[in-house]
Amino acid sequence: MKNQEIARIFNEIADLLEIKGENPFRIRAYRRAAQNIEGFPKDVAEAPTEELLTIPGIGQDLAGKIEEYIKTGRIKAYEELKEEVPEGLVVLLSVPSLGPKTARLLFDKLKVKDIDDLERLAREHRLVGLPGIKEKTEENILKGIEMLKRGKERQPLGRVLPVANDILEHLKEKSPVKQISLAGSLRRWKDTIKDIDILATSTKPKEVMKAFVHLPHVKEVLMQGPTKSSVVTEEGLQVDLRVVEDDSFGAALCYFTGSKAHNIRLREMALKAGLKINEYGIFREKDEKKLGGKDENDVYRILRLPYIPPELREDTGEIEAALEGRLPRLLEMKDIKGDLHIHSKWSDGSHTFDELVAAAKARGYRYIAITDHSKGLGIARGLSEEKLMDEKREIEAINKKLRGFTLIAGVEVDIRSDGTMDFSDEALKEVDFVVASIHSGFRQNREQLTKRLVAAIKNPYVSVIAHPTGRLIGERDAYDVDIDHILKVAKETGTAIEINAYPLRLDLNDIYAKRAKELGIPIAIGTDAHIISQFNYMVYGVSIARRGWLEKSDVLNTLDADMLLKIFKMKAKQV
Ligand code: DGT
Ligand code: CA
Ligand code: ZN
């Protein structure tokens, strides 16, 4: 897949144009194209021009650049831009929170050469006093550097999983594997991943290893052994492949799925029962007799435990719950009846209602909620109150024609910096569904941010708080809010909280989702799709829900549309 590579280059072009102070619309076009190429479900290298042109944000010019890259391995315009802008300056821009203007200033005035240099200067407080740089700016730059370093170690699930699945498919096709599975944090659906662990069985392990190190994904071979090899992919991801005996596959799968903390608990339980567990099987201590190991469930069965799904294996109470017979019946993809966070052409989405409805029906959904942006978000073509009413009327007209499917007329209203809503209550009252969220002023203090969210939660027309902590994995930390207080007020007011399934958000995260469930707060899962292929992100939202122990009954979008619409109106009636 060339998608991630090309997306990265387009993002870099946007950075370079930004440094040069070029037209913001052109810059945004590159960023939008990058995002959509990354979310494109097939390899752009295999797509003909007509198909490239269907990707939102890609016109003749950018399609030409993609084809140029695939044919020649380079993009001339990009190379020229790099010539114009000093490399040191480009490196500085990779620090999240450091904009082009400040980067230029640091580069010119302090001759900052690289990130380490910048870090040292910031620690020595040598940046303060330059025009526009305060102590807070310095702190943010240091935070950004830390995040950059962390981000290199762990990648978002949504970037890693497609690569891992592609490698799996290639191995199935091109090597003599019998059983094969992902293991490690990927199989547990953790939101960030250090490396890809794959486990397989085969009667010809050496051939499997040979095929593996020659996969088209591989950039570098770290180690090639008879049953274990490690490579680094084009995307910079490490992949470890192990081949084991069929007879040990289950035990090895359990061992290499982890987590380490979960495994330690299992081993302790085994020891107490006179048993031994390792990656080869489950054995009786006294005579080393093998009791199982072919199937993963052997491990749990012999320990007298029910099967524990990989998403729960973190030693955060799953062993106790298993012992007491109160493991949750986790939410499944098939329980999801619709998507509760979608943007259309009316704001910054790419599709008409007809297109969205057709795609949702094709997935077997019964409804979707259209939640376009409000006017405060100019860059996202937010709607005025009048436009919102027009949109609602059009949705009503479409609903009259639909059978067995409902288009829910909603809105994603911006929570302004002062805590007021970007639309009046009179306007919010008119739509069927209101999602409220913060898109600016992230750097306010804890008290201010908490107050803003609480004000939104207390609004009688707001049904859901979307992406409540504002994190962007690897780019921006969650903002500083009193999440416990927010959940408490949500509970009191009957307001639901979103799990935003957009791969860089995954917000609420698994830990907070679990806390929300314990408090009895309903959860809405929404993909925040701006193009149809992003409907596929639902699986990431469901994975967060599962890691948060959520069951079908905890999640709003497992309900029918009639029921949902009733629930959305309930809060306003009570106030
Ligand atoms: P990651 O890679 O940081 O995203 O997370 P994991 O869980 O994939 O960690 P990784 O790749 O270091 O190891 C994969 C699994 O192998 C891990 O979940 C449990 C098992 N494992 C690795 N090292 C040890 C160990 O020292 N002891 C035990 N019991 N298990 C281990
Ligand atoms: Ca791993
Ligand atoms: Zn949105």
Coordinates of N, CA and C in Angstrom, one line a residue, residues 37-117:
I37 N -6.8 10.1 1.4 CA -6.0 9.0 0.8 C -5.7 7.9 1.9
E38 N -5.4 8.4 3.1 CA -5.1 7.5 4.1 C -6.4 6.6 4.4
G39 N -7.5 7.2 4.3 CA -8.8 6.4 4.6 C -9.3 5.7 3.4
F40 N -8.6 5.8 2.3 CA -9.1 5.1 1.0 C -8.9 3.6 1.2
P41 N -10.0 2.8 1.0 CA -9.9 1.4 1.4 C -9.0 0.6 0.5
K42 N -8.6 1.0 -0.7 CA -7.6 0.2 -1.4 C -6.4 0.9 -1.8
D43 N -5.4 0.2 -2.4 CA -4.1 0.8 -2.7 C -4.3 1.8 -3.8
V44 N -3.9 3.1 -3.6 CA -4.0 4.1 -4.7 C -3.1 3.7 -5.9
A45 N -2.1 2.9 -5.6 CA -1.2 2.5 -6.7 C -1.9 1.6 -7.7
E46 N -3.0 1.0 -7.3 CA -3.7 0.1 -8.2 C -5.0 0.8 -8.8
A47 N -5.3 2.0 -8.4 CA -6.5 2.7 -8.8 C -6.2 3.5 -10.1
P48 N -7.1 3.3 -11.1 CA -7.0 4.1 -12.4 C -7.4 5.6 -12.1
T49 N -7.0 6.5 -13.0 CA -7.2 7.9 -12.7 C -8.7 8.2 -12.4
E50 N -9.6 7.6 -13.1 CA -11.0 7.9 -12.9 C -11.4 7.7 -11.4
E51 N -10.8 6.6 -10.9 CA -11.1 6.2 -9.5 C -10.4 7.2 -8.5
L52 N -9.2 7.6 -8.8 CA -8.5 8.6 -8.0 C -9.3 9.8 -7.9
L53 N -10.0 10.2 -9.0 CA -10.7 11.4 -9.0 C -12.0 11.4 -8.2
T54 N -12.4 10.1 -7.8 CA -13.6 10.0 -6.9 C -13.2 10.2 -5.5
I55 N -11.9 10.2 -5.1 CA -11.5 10.5 -3.8 C -11.7 12.0 -3.5
P56 N -12.5 12.3 -2.4 CA -12.8 13.7 -2.2 C -11.5 14.5 -1.9
G57 N -11.4 15.6 -2.6 CA -10.3 16.5 -2.4 C -9.2 16.2 -3.5
I58 N -9.4 15.2 -4.3 CA -8.4 14.9 -5.4 C -9.0 15.4 -6.7
G59 N -8.3 16.4 -7.3 CA -8.6 16.8 -8.6 C -7.5 16.3 -9.6
Q60 N -7.6 16.9 -10.8 CA -6.6 16.5 -11.8 C -5.2 16.7 -11.3
D61 N -4.9 17.8 -10.7 CA -3.6 18.2 -10.3 C -3.0 17.1 -9.3
L62 N -3.8 16.8 -8.2 CA -3.3 15.9 -7.2 C -3.3 14.5 -7.7
A63 N -4.2 14.1 -8.6 CA -4.2 12.8 -9.2 C -2.9 12.6 -10.0
G64 N -2.6 13.7 -10.7 CA -1.3 13.6 -11.5 C -0.1 13.4 -10.6
K65 N -0.1 14.1 -9.4 CA 1.0 13.9 -8.5 C 1.1 12.5 -8.0
I66 N -0.1 12.0 -7.7 CA -0.1 10.6 -7.2 C 0.5 9.6 -8.2
E67 N 0.1 9.8 -9.5 CA 0.6 8.9 -10.5 C 2.1 9.1 -10.8
E68 N 2.5 10.4 -10.7 CA 3.9 10.7 -10.9 C 4.7 9.9 -9.8
Y69 N 4.2 9.9 -8.6 CA 4.9 9.3 -7.5 C 5.0 7.8 -7.7
I70 N 3.9 7.2 -8.2 CA 3.8 5.7 -8.4 C 4.8 5.3 -9.5
K71 N 4.8 6.2 -10.6 CA 5.6 5.8 -11.7 C 7.1 6.1 -11.4
T72 N 7.4 7.2 -10.8 CA 8.9 7.6 -10.7 C 9.4 7.5 -9.3
G73 N 8.6 7.3 -8.3 CA 9.1 7.3 -6.9 C 9.3 8.7 -6.4
R74 N 9.0 9.7 -7.1 CA 9.1 11.1 -6.6 C 8.1 12.0 -7.1
I75 N 8.0 13.2 -6.5 CA 7.1 14.2 -7.0 C 7.9 15.5 -7.1
K76 N 8.0 15.9 -8.4 CA 8.9 17.0 -8.7 C 8.6 18.3 -7.9
A77 N 7.3 18.6 -7.8 CA 6.9 19.9 -7.1 C 7.4 19.8 -5.7
Y78 N 7.3 18.6 -5.1 CA 7.6 18.4 -3.7 C 9.2 18.6 -3.5
E79 N 9.9 18.0 -4.4 CA 11.4 18.1 -4.4 C 11.8 19.6 -4.5
E80 N 11.1 20.3 -5.4 CA 11.4 21.7 -5.5 C 11.1 22.5 -4.3
L81 N 10.0 22.2 -3.7 CA 9.6 22.9 -2.5 C 10.6 22.7 -1.4
K82 N 11.1 21.4 -1.3 CA 12.1 21.1 -0.3 C 13.4 21.9 -0.5
E83 N 13.7 22.1 -1.8 CA 14.9 22.9 -2.1 C 14.8 24.4 -1.5
E84 N 13.5 24.9 -1.6 CA 13.3 26.3 -1.3 C 13.3 26.5 0.2
V85 N 12.9 25.5 1.0 CA 12.8 25.7 2.5 C 13.9 24.9 3.2
P86 N 14.7 25.5 4.0 CA 15.8 24.8 4.7 C 15.3 23.6 5.5
E87 N 16.1 22.5 5.5 CA 15.6 21.3 6.1 C 15.4 21.4 7.6
G88 N 16.3 22.2 8.2 CA 16.1 22.4 9.7 C 14.8 22.9 10.1
L89 N 14.3 23.8 9.2 CA 13.0 24.4 9.5 C 11.9 23.4 9.3
V90 N 12.0 22.5 8.3 CA 11.0 21.5 8.1 C 10.9 20.6 9.3
V91 N 12.1 20.3 9.9 CA 12.2 19.4 11.0 C 11.4 20.0 12.2
L92 N 11.6 21.3 12.4 CA 11.0 21.9 13.5 C 9.5 21.8 13.5
L93 N 8.9 21.9 12.2 CA 7.5 21.8 12.1 C 6.9 20.5 12.5
S94 N 7.7 19.5 12.6 CA 7.1 18.2 13.0 C 6.8 18.2 14.5
V95 N 7.2 19.2 15.2 CA 6.8 19.3 16.7 C 5.3 19.8 16.7
P96 N 4.4 18.9 17.3 CA 3.0 19.3 17.4 C 3.0 20.6 18.2
S97 N 2.1 21.5 18.0 CA 2.0 22.8 18.7 C 2.9 23.8 18.2
L98 N 3.8 23.5 17.3 CA 4.8 24.5 16.8 C 4.3 24.9 15.4
G99 N 3.8 26.1 15.3 CA 3.3 26.5 13.9 C 4.4 27.1 13.1
P100 N 4.1 27.3 11.8 CA 5.2 27.8 10.9 C 5.8 29.1 11.3
K101 N 5.0 30.0 11.8 CA 5.5 31.3 12.2 C 6.6 31.3 13.3
T102 N 6.2 30.5 14.3 CA 7.2 30.4 15.4 C 8.4 29.6 15.0
A103 N 8.2 28.6 14.2 CA 9.3 27.8 13.7 C 10.3 28.6 12.9
R104 N 9.7 29.5 12.1 CA 10.6 30.4 11.3 C 11.4 31.3 12.2
L105 N 10.7 31.8 13.2 CA 11.3 32.7 14.2 C 12.5 32.1 14.9
L106 N 12.2 30.9 15.4 CA 13.3 30.1 16.1 C 14.5 29.8 15.2
F107 N 14.1 29.5 14.0 CA 15.2 29.1 13.0 C 16.0 30.3 12.7
D108 N 15.4 31.4 12.4 CA 16.1 32.6 12.0 C 16.9 33.2 13.2
K109 N 16.2 33.4 14.3 CA 16.8 34.1 15.4 C 17.8 33.3 16.3
L110 N 17.5 32.0 16.5 CA 18.3 31.2 17.4 C 19.1 30.2 16.7
K111 N 18.9 30.1 15.3 CA 19.7 29.1 14.5 C 19.5 27.7 15.0
V112 N 18.2 27.4 15.5 CA 18.0 26.1 15.9 C 18.2 25.1 14.8
K113 N 19.0 24.0 15.1 CA 19.4 23.1 14.0 C 18.4 21.9 14.0
D114 N 18.1 21.4 15.1 CA 17.2 20.2 15.2 C 16.4 20.2 16.4
I115 N 15.7 19.1 16.6 CA 14.7 19.0 17.7 C 15.5 19.0 19.1
D116 N 16.6 18.2 19.1 CA 17.4 18.2 20.4 C 17.9 19.6 20.8
D117 N 18.3 20.3 19.8 CA 18.7 21.7 20.0 C 17.6 22.5 20.6

